[in-house]
Coordinates of C-alpha atoms and ligand atoms in Angstrom, one line a residue:
X1 CA -0.2 0.1 0.0
X2 CA 1.3 3.4 -0.8
X3 CA 1.3 6.2 1.7
X4 CA -1.8 8.0 0.2
X5 CA -3.8 4.6 0.4
X6 CA -2.7 4.0 3.9
X7 CA -3.8 7.5 5.0
X8 CA -7.0 7.0 3.1
X9 CA -7.6 3.7 5.0
X10 CA -6.8 5.3 8.3
X11 CA -9.2 8.3 7.7
X12 CA -12.0 5.9 7.0
X13 CA -11.4 4.2 10.4
X14 CA -11.2 7.4 12.7
X15 CA -12.3 10.3 10.4
X16 CA -10.3 12.9 8.6
X17 CA -10.1 15.1 11.6
X18 CA -8.3 12.5 13.4
X19 CA -5.4 11.7 11.0
X20 CA -2.9 14.5 11.5
X21 CA -0.3 14.9 8.8
X22 CA 0.1 18.8 8.8
X23 CA 0.7 21.6 11.0
X24 CA 2.7 21.8 14.1
X25 CA 3.1 18.2 15.4
X26 CA 5.8 19.0 18.0
X27 CA 3.8 17.9 20.9
X28 CA 3.6 14.3 19.3
X29 CA 6.9 14.1 17.5
X30 CA 9.2 15.6 20.2
X31 CA 9.9 13.9 23.7
X32 CA 9.3 15.8 27.0
X33 CA 13.1 16.1 27.6
X34 CA 13.8 17.5 24.1
X35 CA 16.3 14.8 23.6
X36 CA 14.9 13.8 20.1
X37 CA 12.8 15.0 17.5
X38 CA 11.2 12.5 15.1
X39 CA 8.8 12.6 12.1
X40 CA 5.5 10.6 11.8
X41 CA 3.9 9.4 8.8
X42 CA 0.7 10.5 10.6
X43 CA -0.7 10.8 14.2
X44 CA -3.8 8.8 14.3
X45 CA -6.4 9.4 17.1
X46 CA -8.9 6.7 17.6
X47 CA -11.7 7.0 20.0
X48 CA -12.9 3.7 20.8
X49 CA -11.2 0.1 21.4
X50 CA -12.7 -1.2 17.9
X51 CA -11.1 1.8 16.1
X52 CA -7.8 1.0 17.6
X53 CA -8.2 -2.5 16.7
X54 CA -8.9 -1.4 13.2
X55 CA -6.0 1.0 13.1
X56 CA -3.5 -1.8 14.0
X57 CA -5.0 -4.2 11.5
X58 CA -4.6 -1.6 8.9
X59 CA -1.0 -0.7 9.8
X60 CA -0.2 -4.5 10.2
X61 CA -1.4 -5.3 6.7
X62 CA 0.5 -2.4 5.1
X63 CA 3.7 -3.1 7.2
X64 CA 3.6 0.1 8.9
X65 CA 5.1 0.5 12.5
X66 CA 3.0 2.1 15.3
X67 CA 4.4 3.9 18.1
X68 CA 1.7 4.1 20.9
X69 CA 1.5 7.4 22.7
X70 CA -0.5 8.7 25.6
X71 CA 0.7 12.0 27.4
X72 CA 4.1 12.1 25.8
X73 CA 5.6 12.6 29.2
X74 CA 8.0 9.7 29.1
X75 CA 11.5 10.2 30.2
X76 CA 13.4 7.8 27.9
X77 CA 12.3 8.5 24.5
X78 CA 9.8 5.6 24.0
X79 CA 6.5 7.6 22.7
X80 CA 7.8 9.5 19.7
X81 CA 8.4 8.4 16.2
X82 CA 11.8 8.0 14.7
X83 CA 13.0 10.3 12.1
X84 CA 12.0 8.0 9.1
X85 CA 8.6 9.7 8.5
X86 CA 7.2 6.0 8.2
X87 CA 5.8 5.3 11.6
X88 CA 2.2 6.1 12.9
X89 CA 1.9 7.7 16.2
X90 CA -1.2 6.0 17.7
X91 CA -2.5 8.7 20.2
X92 CA -4.7 7.3 22.9
X93 CA -6.0 10.8 24.1
X94 CA -9.5 10.4 22.9
X95 CA -10.0 7.1 24.3
X96 CA -10.3 8.6 27.7
X97 CA -13.7 7.6 29.3
X98 CA -14.1 6.5 32.9
X99 CA -16.1 3.4 32.3
X100 CA -17.3 2.3 35.8
X101 CA -16.5 2.6 39.4
X102 CA -17.4 -0.5 41.5
X103 CA -17.5 0.7 45.2
X104 CA -18.1 -2.7 46.5
X105 CA -15.1 -4.2 44.7
X106 CA -13.1 -1.2 45.2
X107 CA -12.1 -0.9 41.5
X108 CA -12.4 1.6 38.6
X109 CA -12.4 0.7 35.0
X110 CA -11.1 3.4 32.9
X111 CA -9.9 3.9 29.4
X112 CA -6.1 4.2 28.6
X113 CA -6.2 8.0 27.5
X114 CA -7.7 9.2 30.6
X115 CA -5.4 11.9 32.3
X116 CA -4.0 10.6 35.5
X117 CA -5.1 13.7 37.5
X118 CA -8.7 13.4 35.9
X119 CA -8.9 9.7 37.3
X120 CA -7.8 10.9 40.7
X121 CA -10.2 13.6 40.9
X122 CA -13.1 11.5 39.5
X123 CA -12.5 8.7 42.2
X124 CA -12.1 11.5 44.9
X125 CA -15.4 12.7 44.0
X126 CA -16.9 9.2 44.8
X127 CA -15.0 9.1 48.0
X128 CA -12.2 6.8 47.0
X129 CA -8.5 7.3 46.7
X130 CA -6.6 6.3 43.6
X131 CA -3.1 6.6 45.0
X132 CA -0.9 6.8 41.9
X133 CA 0.6 10.3 41.9
X134 CA 3.5 11.8 40.0
X135 CA 4.4 15.3 39.0
X136 CA 3.2 14.8 35.2
X137 CA -0.2 13.6 36.4
X138 CA -1.8 16.8 34.8
X139 CA -0.7 15.3 31.5
X140 CA 0.3 11.7 31.6
X141 CA -2.4 9.1 30.9
X142 CA -3.3 5.8 32.7
X143 CA -2.4 3.8 29.7
X144 CA 1.2 5.5 29.6
X145 CA 1.6 4.8 33.4
X146 CA 0.5 1.3 32.8
X147 CA 2.8 0.8 29.7
X148 CA 5.8 2.2 31.8
X149 CA 4.7 0.8 35.2
X150 CA 5.2 4.1 36.4
X151 CA 6.3 4.6 40.2
X152 CA 5.8 8.1 41.6
X153 CA 5.7 9.4 45.2
X154 CA 3.2 6.9 46.8
X155 CA 5.2 3.7 46.1
X156 CA 6.3 3.2 49.6
X157 CA 2.8 2.4 50.6
X158 CA 0.7 1.3 47.5
X159 CA 3.5 0.1 45.2
X160 CA 4.1 0.7 41.4
X161 CA 1.3 1.0 38.9
X162 CA 1.7 -2.7 38.4
X163 CA 0.5 -3.4 42.0
X164 CA -2.6 -1.2 41.4
X165 CA -3.8 -2.9 38.3
X166 CA -6.4 -5.9 38.4
X167 CA -7.1 -6.3 34.7
X168 CA -6.6 -4.9 31.3
X169 CA -8.0 -4.6 27.9
X170 CA -5.4 -4.9 25.3
X171 CA -5.3 -4.7 21.4
X172 CA -2.7 -7.1 20.1
X173 CA -0.2 -6.7 17.3
X174 CA -2.6 -8.6 15.2
X175 CA -5.5 -6.1 16.0
X176 CA -7.2 -8.6 18.1
X177 CA -9.0 -7.3 21.3
X178 CA -8.2 -9.2 24.5
X179 CA -10.6 -8.3 27.3
X180 CA -9.0 -9.1 30.5
X181 CA -11.1 -6.5 32.6
X182 CA -12.2 -8.9 35.3
X183 CA -11.4 -6.9 38.5
X184 CA -10.5 -10.2 40.1
X185 CA -8.1 -10.2 43.0
X186 CA -7.4 -13.9 42.6
X187 CA -7.1 -15.7 39.3
X188 CA -4.5 -18.4 39.0
X189 CA -5.5 -19.8 35.6
X190 CA -2.3 -19.9 33.9
X191 CA 0.1 -17.1 32.8
X192 CA -0.9 -13.7 34.0
X193 CA -1.0 -11.9 30.7
X194 CA -1.7 -8.6 32.5
X195 CA 2.0 -8.4 33.8
X196 CA 3.4 -9.0 30.4
X197 CA 1.8 -5.8 28.9
X198 CA 2.5 -3.6 31.9
X199 CA 5.7 -2.1 31.7
X200 CA 6.2 -3.3 28.1
X201 CA 6.3 0.3 26.8
X202 CA 4.1 -0.2 24.0
X203 CA 6.3 -3.1 22.4
X204 CA 3.7 -5.9 23.1
X205 CA 0.2 -4.7 22.7
X206 CA -1.8 -1.5 23.1
X207 CA -3.4 -1.1 26.3
X208 CA -7.0 0.4 25.5
X209 CA -8.4 0.2 29.2
X210 CA -7.8 -1.1 32.7
X211 CA -9.3 -2.1 35.9
X212 CA -7.4 -0.4 38.9
X213 CA -7.6 -0.9 42.6
X214 CA -9.2 2.0 44.7
X215 CA -8.8 2.6 48.5
X216 CA -10.8 4.6 51.0
X217 CA -9.9 8.1 51.4
X218 CA -8.0 8.6 54.5
X219 CA -9.3 11.1 57.0
X220 CA -6.3 13.1 56.8
X221 CA -2.9 13.3 54.7
X222 CA -0.4 15.2 56.7
X223 CA 3.0 16.3 55.1
X224 CA 6.1 17.4 56.8
X225 CA 9.5 18.7 55.5
X226 CA 12.6 17.6 57.5
X227 CA 16.2 18.9 57.1
X228 CA 18.6 16.0 57.7
X229 CA 22.2 16.1 58.2
X230 CA 23.1 13.3 55.8
X231 CA 21.8 10.6 53.5
X232 CA 22.7 8.0 56.2
X233 CA 20.4 10.1 58.6
X234 CA 17.6 10.2 56.0
X235 CA 17.6 6.3 55.9
X236 CA 17.7 6.2 59.7
X237 CA 14.6 8.6 59.6
X238 CA 12.7 6.3 57.1
X239 CA 13.3 3.5 59.6
X240 CA 11.7 5.6 62.4
X241 CA 8.9 6.7 60.0
X242 CA 8.1 3.0 59.3
X243 CA 8.0 2.4 63.0
X244 CA 6.1 5.3 64.2
X245 CA 3.5 5.6 61.1
X246 CA 3.4 2.0 59.8
X247 CA 0.9 1.8 57.0
X248 CA 0.3 5.7 57.4
X249 CA 3.5 6.4 55.7
X250 CA 2.5 7.1 52.3
X251 CA 5.3 9.4 51.0
X252 CA 8.9 9.7 51.9
X253 CA 11.0 11.7 49.2
X254 CA 14.7 13.0 49.4
X255 CA 16.0 16.2 47.9
X256 CA 19.6 17.1 47.8
X257 CA 20.6 20.6 48.3
X258 CA 21.7 21.5 44.7
X259 CA 18.4 20.0 43.5
X260 CA 16.5 22.3 45.9
X261 CA 18.8 25.1 44.8
X262 CA 17.6 24.7 41.3
X263 CA 14.0 25.3 42.5
X264 CA 15.0 28.3 44.3
X265 CA 16.9 29.6 41.2
X266 CA 14.1 28.9 38.6
X267 CA 11.0 29.4 40.7
X268 CA 12.0 32.0 43.1
X269 CA 8.2 32.6 44.0
X270 CA 8.4 29.2 45.8
X271 CA 9.4 29.3 49.5
X272 CA 11.8 26.8 50.3
X273 CA 12.4 26.3 54.0
X274 CA 15.9 25.7 55.4
X275 CA 17.5 27.6 52.8
X276 CA 20.1 30.4 52.5
X277 CA 21.1 30.0 56.1
X278 CA 23.6 27.8 58.1
X279 CA 22.4 24.3 58.9
X280 CA 19.7 24.7 61.4
X281 CA 20.8 23.8 64.9
X282 CA 19.0 20.8 66.3
X283 CA 15.9 21.9 68.3
X284 CA 12.3 21.2 68.5
X285 CA 10.5 20.7 65.2
X286 CA 8.6 23.7 64.1
X287 CA 5.2 22.0 64.4
X288 CA 2.5 23.9 62.4
X289 CA 5.0 26.1 60.9
X290 CA 4.6 27.2 57.3
X291 CA 7.1 26.8 54.6
X292 CA 9.0 30.0 55.3
X293 CA 11.5 30.5 52.6
X294 CA 14.1 33.1 53.7
X295 CA 16.7 32.2 51.0
X296 CA 18.5 34.2 48.4
X297 CA 16.5 33.8 45.2
X298 CA 19.4 32.6 43.2
X299 CA 21.4 31.0 45.8
X300 CA 21.8 27.7 44.1
X301 CA 23.2 24.9 46.4
X302 CA 23.0 27.2 49.5
X303 CA 20.3 25.3 51.7
X304 CA 21.2 24.9 55.1
X305 CA 21.1 21.1 55.1
X306 CA 22.6 18.7 52.7
X307 CA 19.4 16.9 52.2
X308 CA 15.6 17.4 53.0
X309 CA 13.1 14.9 53.3
X310 CA 9.1 15.3 52.5
X311 CA 7.2 12.9 54.6
X312 CA 3.6 12.1 54.3
X313 CA 1.4 10.6 57.0
X314 CA -2.2 9.2 55.9
X315 CA -4.3 8.7 58.5
X316 CA -7.9 7.1 58.9
X317 CA -8.5 8.1 62.4
X318 CA -8.0 12.1 62.6
X319 CA -6.0 14.8 62.1
X320 CA -5.1 15.2 65.6
X321 CA -4.0 11.6 65.7
X322 CA -1.7 12.1 62.7
X323 CA -0.1 15.2 64.1
X324 CA 0.5 13.3 67.5
X325 CA 2.1 10.5 65.5
X326 CA 4.2 12.9 63.5
X327 CA 5.2 14.9 66.7
X328 CA 6.4 11.6 68.4
X329 CA 8.3 10.6 65.1
X330 CA 10.1 14.1 64.8
X331 CA 11.1 14.2 68.5
X332 CA 12.6 10.8 68.3
X333 CA 14.3 11.6 65.2
X334 CA 15.7 14.9 66.7
X335 CA 16.9 13.1 69.7
X336 CA 18.7 10.6 67.6
X337 CA 20.2 13.4 65.6
X338 CA 18.8 12.2 62.3
X339 CA 16.7 15.5 61.7
X340 CA 18.2 19.0 62.3
X341 CA 14.8 20.8 61.8
X342 CA 11.4 20.2 60.5
X343 CA 8.1 21.7 59.5
X344 CA 4.7 20.3 59.5
X345 CA 2.2 21.7 57.0
X346 CA -0.8 23.2 58.9
X347 CA -3.3 22.9 56.2
X348 CA -3.7 21.6 52.6
X349 CA -2.4 24.7 51.0
X350 CA 0.8 24.3 52.9
X351 CA 1.1 20.7 52.3
X352 CA 0.7 21.3 48.6
X353 CA 3.3 24.0 48.7
X354 CA 5.7 21.4 50.3
X355 CA 4.8 18.8 47.7
X356 CA 5.1 21.3 45.0
X357 CA 8.8 22.1 45.9
X358 CA 9.5 18.3 45.3
X359 CA 7.5 18.2 42.2
X360 CA 9.2 21.2 40.6
X361 CA 12.7 19.7 40.7
X362 CA 12.3 17.8 37.2
X363 CA 11.1 21.2 35.7
X364 CA 13.7 23.3 37.4
X365 CA 16.2 20.9 36.1
X366 CA 15.1 21.0 32.6
X367 CA 15.3 24.9 32.8
X368 CA 18.8 24.7 33.9
X369 CA 19.6 22.9 30.6
X370 CA 19.9 19.5 29.0
X371 CA 21.0 16.8 31.5
X372 CA 21.8 13.2 32.1
X373 CA 19.4 11.3 34.1
X374 CA 19.9 8.1 36.2
X375 CA 16.6 6.6 37.3
X376 CA 18.2 4.0 39.7
X377 CA 17.3 1.8 42.4
X378 CA 19.4 0.3 45.0
X379 CA 18.5 -1.5 48.4
X380 CA 17.7 1.5 50.7
X381 CA 20.3 0.5 53.1
X382 CA 23.0 0.8 50.7
X383 CA 22.0 4.1 49.2
X384 CA 24.3 6.2 51.3
X385 CA 27.4 4.2 50.5
X386 CA 26.5 4.2 46.8
X387 CA 26.2 8.0 46.6
X388 CA 29.2 8.7 48.5
X389 CA 31.2 6.4 46.0
X390 CA 29.5 7.7 43.0
X391 CA 29.9 11.4 43.9
X392 CA 33.5 11.1 44.4
X393 CA 34.2 9.1 41.2
X394 CA 32.2 11.4 39.2
X395 CA 34.0 14.6 40.7
X396 CA 37.3 12.8 40.1
X397 CA 36.6 11.8 36.6
X398 CA 34.5 14.8 35.4
X399 CA 35.6 17.9 37.5
X400 CA 32.8 20.4 38.1
X401 CA 29.8 18.3 37.2
X402 CA 26.8 19.3 39.1
X403 CA 25.0 16.5 40.9
X404 CA 21.2 16.8 41.0
X405 CA 20.2 14.0 43.6
X406 CA 16.6 13.5 44.5
X407 CA 14.0 10.8 44.6
X408 CA 11.9 8.1 46.0
X409 CA 14.1 7.2 49.0
X410 CA 11.2 5.4 50.6
X411 CA 11.2 2.6 47.8
X412 CA 15.1 2.9 47.1
X413 CA 14.7 4.8 43.7
X414 CA 16.9 7.8 43.3
X415 CA 17.1 10.3 40.5
X416 CA 20.8 10.4 40.5
X417 CA 21.2 13.1 37.8
X418 CA 24.0 14.9 36.3
X419 CA 24.3 18.4 35.1
X420 CA 27.1 19.8 32.9
X421 CA 29.8 22.1 34.9
X422 CA 28.2 25.6 35.2
X423 CA 30.6 27.1 32.7
X424 CA 30.3 24.2 30.0
X425 CA 28.1 24.2 26.8
X426 CA 25.5 21.5 28.1
X427 CA 24.9 20.1 24.3
X428 CA 28.7 19.6 23.9
X429 CA 28.9 18.1 27.3
X430 CA 26.1 15.7 26.6
X431 CA 27.5 14.5 23.4
X432 CA 31.0 13.9 24.6
X433 CA 30.4 12.8 28.2
X434 CA 27.1 11.2 28.5
X435 CA 28.6 7.6 27.5
X436 CA 31.3 7.7 29.8
X437 CA 29.2 9.1 32.8
X438 CA 26.6 6.3 32.2
X439 CA 29.2 3.8 32.1
X440 CA 30.6 4.8 35.3
X441 CA 27.3 5.2 37.1
X442 CA 25.7 2.0 35.8
X443 CA 29.0 0.0 36.7
X444 CA 28.6 1.1 40.2
X445 CA 24.8 0.4 40.2
X446 CA 25.7 -3.2 39.1
X447 CA 28.3 -3.5 41.8
X448 CA 25.4 -2.6 44.4
X449 CA 23.1 -4.9 42.6
X450 CA 20.6 -2.2 41.8
X451 CA 18.5 -1.4 38.6
X452 CA 19.5 1.0 35.7
X453 CA 15.8 1.9 35.5
X454 CA 13.7 1.9 38.4
X455 CA 10.6 3.5 37.0
X456 CA 11.0 5.4 33.8
X457 CA 11.8 2.3 31.6
X458 CA 14.1 1.8 28.7
X459 CA 12.5 3.3 25.5
X460 CA 15.3 4.1 23.1
X461 CA 17.6 6.1 25.5
X462 CA 18.6 3.1 27.7
X463 CA 18.0 0.3 25.0
X464 CA 21.6 -0.2 24.3
X465 CA 22.7 -0.2 28.0
X466 CA 20.2 -3.0 28.7
X467 CA 22.3 -5.6 26.9
X468 CA 25.2 -4.9 29.3
X469 CA 23.1 -4.8 32.6
X470 CA 20.5 -7.6 32.2
X471 CA 21.5 -11.2 32.1
X472 CA 21.7 -13.2 28.9
X473 CA 18.9 -15.5 30.1
X474 CA 16.6 -12.7 30.8
X475 CA 17.3 -11.0 27.5
X476 CA 16.7 -14.2 25.6
X477 CA 13.2 -14.7 27.4
X478 CA 12.3 -11.2 26.6
X479 CA 13.2 -11.5 22.9
X480 CA 11.2 -14.7 22.7
X481 CA 8.1 -13.0 24.2
X482 CA 8.5 -10.2 21.7
X483 CA 8.8 -12.4 19.0
X484 CA 5.8 -14.4 19.9
X485 CA 3.4 -11.5 20.5
X486 CA 4.8 -9.3 17.7
X487 CA 6.5 -11.4 15.2
X488 CA 6.6 -8.8 12.5
X489 CA 7.9 -6.0 14.8
X490 CA 4.9 -3.7 14.3
X491 CA 4.6 -2.2 17.8
X492 CA 7.1 0.2 18.9
X493 CA 10.1 -1.3 17.1
X494 CA 13.5 -0.7 18.4
X495 CA 12.4 0.4 21.8
X496 CA 13.4 -1.7 24.9
X497 CA 14.9 -4.5 22.8
X498 CA 17.1 -3.6 19.5
X499 CA 14.9 -4.2 16.5
Ligands
FAD501 P1 3.9 8.3 27.1 O1 5.1 9.3 27.3 O2 3.0 8.9 26.1 O3 4.4 6.9 26.7 C1 5.4 6.2 27.6 C2 5.6 4.8 26.9 O4 4.5 4.0 27.1 C3 5.9 4.8 25.3 O5 6.7 3.6 25.3 C4 4.6 4.5 24.8 O6 4.8 3.9 23.5 C5 3.9 3.8 25.7 N1 2.4 3.8 25.9 C6 1.6 4.9 26.0 N2 0.5 4.8 26.1 C7 0.3 3.4 25.8 C8 -0.8 2.5 25.7 N3 -2.0 2.9 25.9 N4 -0.4 1.2 25.3 C9 0.7 0.8 25.2 N5 1.7 1.6 25.3 C10 1.6 2.9 25.5 N6 7.5 8.5 36.0 C11 7.5 7.7 37.1 O7 7.7 6.4 37.2 N7 7.7 8.3 38.3 C12 7.6 9.8 38.4 O8 7.6 10.2 39.5 C13 7.7 10.4 37.4 N8 7.5 11.8 37.3 C14 7.6 12.7 36.1 C15 7.4 14.0 36.4 C16 7.6 15.0 35.2 C17 7.7 16.2 35.4 C18 7.6 14.3 34.0 C19 7.5 14.9 32.7 C20 7.7 12.9 33.8 C21 7.6 12.0 34.9 N9 7.6 10.6 35.0 C22 7.5 9.8 36.0 C23 7.6 10.0 33.6 C24 6.4 9.8 32.8 O9 5.3 10.8 33.3 C25 5.6 8.5 33.1 O10 6.4 7.5 32.5 C26 4.2 8.2 32.6 O11 3.8 7.0 33.1 C27 4.1 8.4 31.2 O12 2.8 8.6 30.8 P2 2.3 9.1 29.4 O13 0.9 8.8 29.2 O14 2.9 10.3 29.2 O15 3.0 8.1 28.4
MLT502 C1 10.5 12.5 39.5 O1 10.6 11.8 40.4 O2 10.4 13.8 39.6 C2 10.4 12.1 38.0 O3 10.6 10.6 38.2 C3 10.9 12.9 37.0 C4 12.5 13.0 36.9 O4 13.2 12.1 37.4 O5 12.8 13.8 36.4
ZN503 ZN1 10.6 9.7 39.9

């Protein structure tokens, strides 16, 4: 089939208005981090599962490969087309209906293109918590979250997207529809296909809908920010938080001082506590104190403690109970010297402001310039030693590099990122140093038996690294699965595994 015939066939399925070939297609063709710009044959926007199936059948018959796309917020260049102009971007954005909330079963069934925040809000309106939460929630989709097995800030309590999913509806590479939307919590009838598609980054099938777990809304969600004297102290604080808050501990995020400094620099309107002053002397936590700021607006790297931690306590009893728990936790932590100072949000607005500081780090880092991301996981107990070793090795080998260290310490996932030296051309630095820096960091990650991709996936950016960091046995099994489910390599070719 020639190009005109393919476009005609696609238009017949989804309508002329939903086959985009002209105008500014940057939003579909460029990745969020601006690492690569591709060129699509067309962007196709089906609105129903049968339309998705028909598009896949049409592309498969024509030998056209498909790049599934949700909100295009992925971090590893997995959702944009290559530069060939021959791939179809299959956007799921119009397939966005909330199908059903089953309160008694504590589940919601939702279509893949539903924006995560829309889903959270719709569930909350019916009195339920859908706990997946990440800074991109205003634009990422539940289908993208499933396809990448996204983590986010609540994993310490609720797990990754995988743990929240009870069933999927998938369009296969052949254009068949698999309806696995059972909502069952127990089902041992052979291989669990759902888990093959979750985290497969659009390479095995197109997720069109999912049945996800819901939780009762807690009575209160209290947030605190603690300044800690070291990463060791942050890990010690995590142990205390588990002990004092138990299942109430729903968030435990760490932020290095340089990462916080970037937020000060690029978002000076945000009030970042503990900044611009000497490390706060140990004392009573400032219970009920609002984020105070007090920093020089452009004082990168000048916060008073090397690390800060955001903690969240979700309580099903009362706010008073949650505050008392926090008080006891922070007092114990001060006594043990693992917290220097702390603020506890007084109200929702203050809690949001504290979370907003944490969630602004990726944006602040993007504004600072192109950068190298390492989304790694290591056993929590070994993280301080890893960071000490990696910091020293990087500074010795690449003097002046700026380390942007933050992440989901509660589940052992660090965003151990590297920014070019302040006086370097970021683009040149990336071209010449990204390879050697990745090699150094990932070799150390291997030594610590960690993972080179904790939550962002592999996409194209990490595809060639995978071969060096995954066992040959695992790689062979992955290849066999890909060949079995997508023998003609129609779905997101050259992502995760080399084509
Ligand atoms: P896309 O970027 O469109 O696609 C991602 C991958 O999934 C691609 O390979 C694509 O082909 C595939 N895909 C998309 N939809 C489907 C579908 N329906 N069926 C099959 N394949 C599909 N990630 C985290 O894990 N944790 C975080 O805390 C986090 N924070 C972020 C903060 C910011 C500011 C940003 C920009 C990103 C963040 N991310 C985070 C990364 C990103 O948001 C997640 O990976 C998210 O799950 C991607 O969803 P999306 O809809 O944008 O998917
Ligand atoms: C985060 O935790 O903020 C995200 O995973 C995004 C990032 O690492 O930049
Ligand atoms: Zn993250």
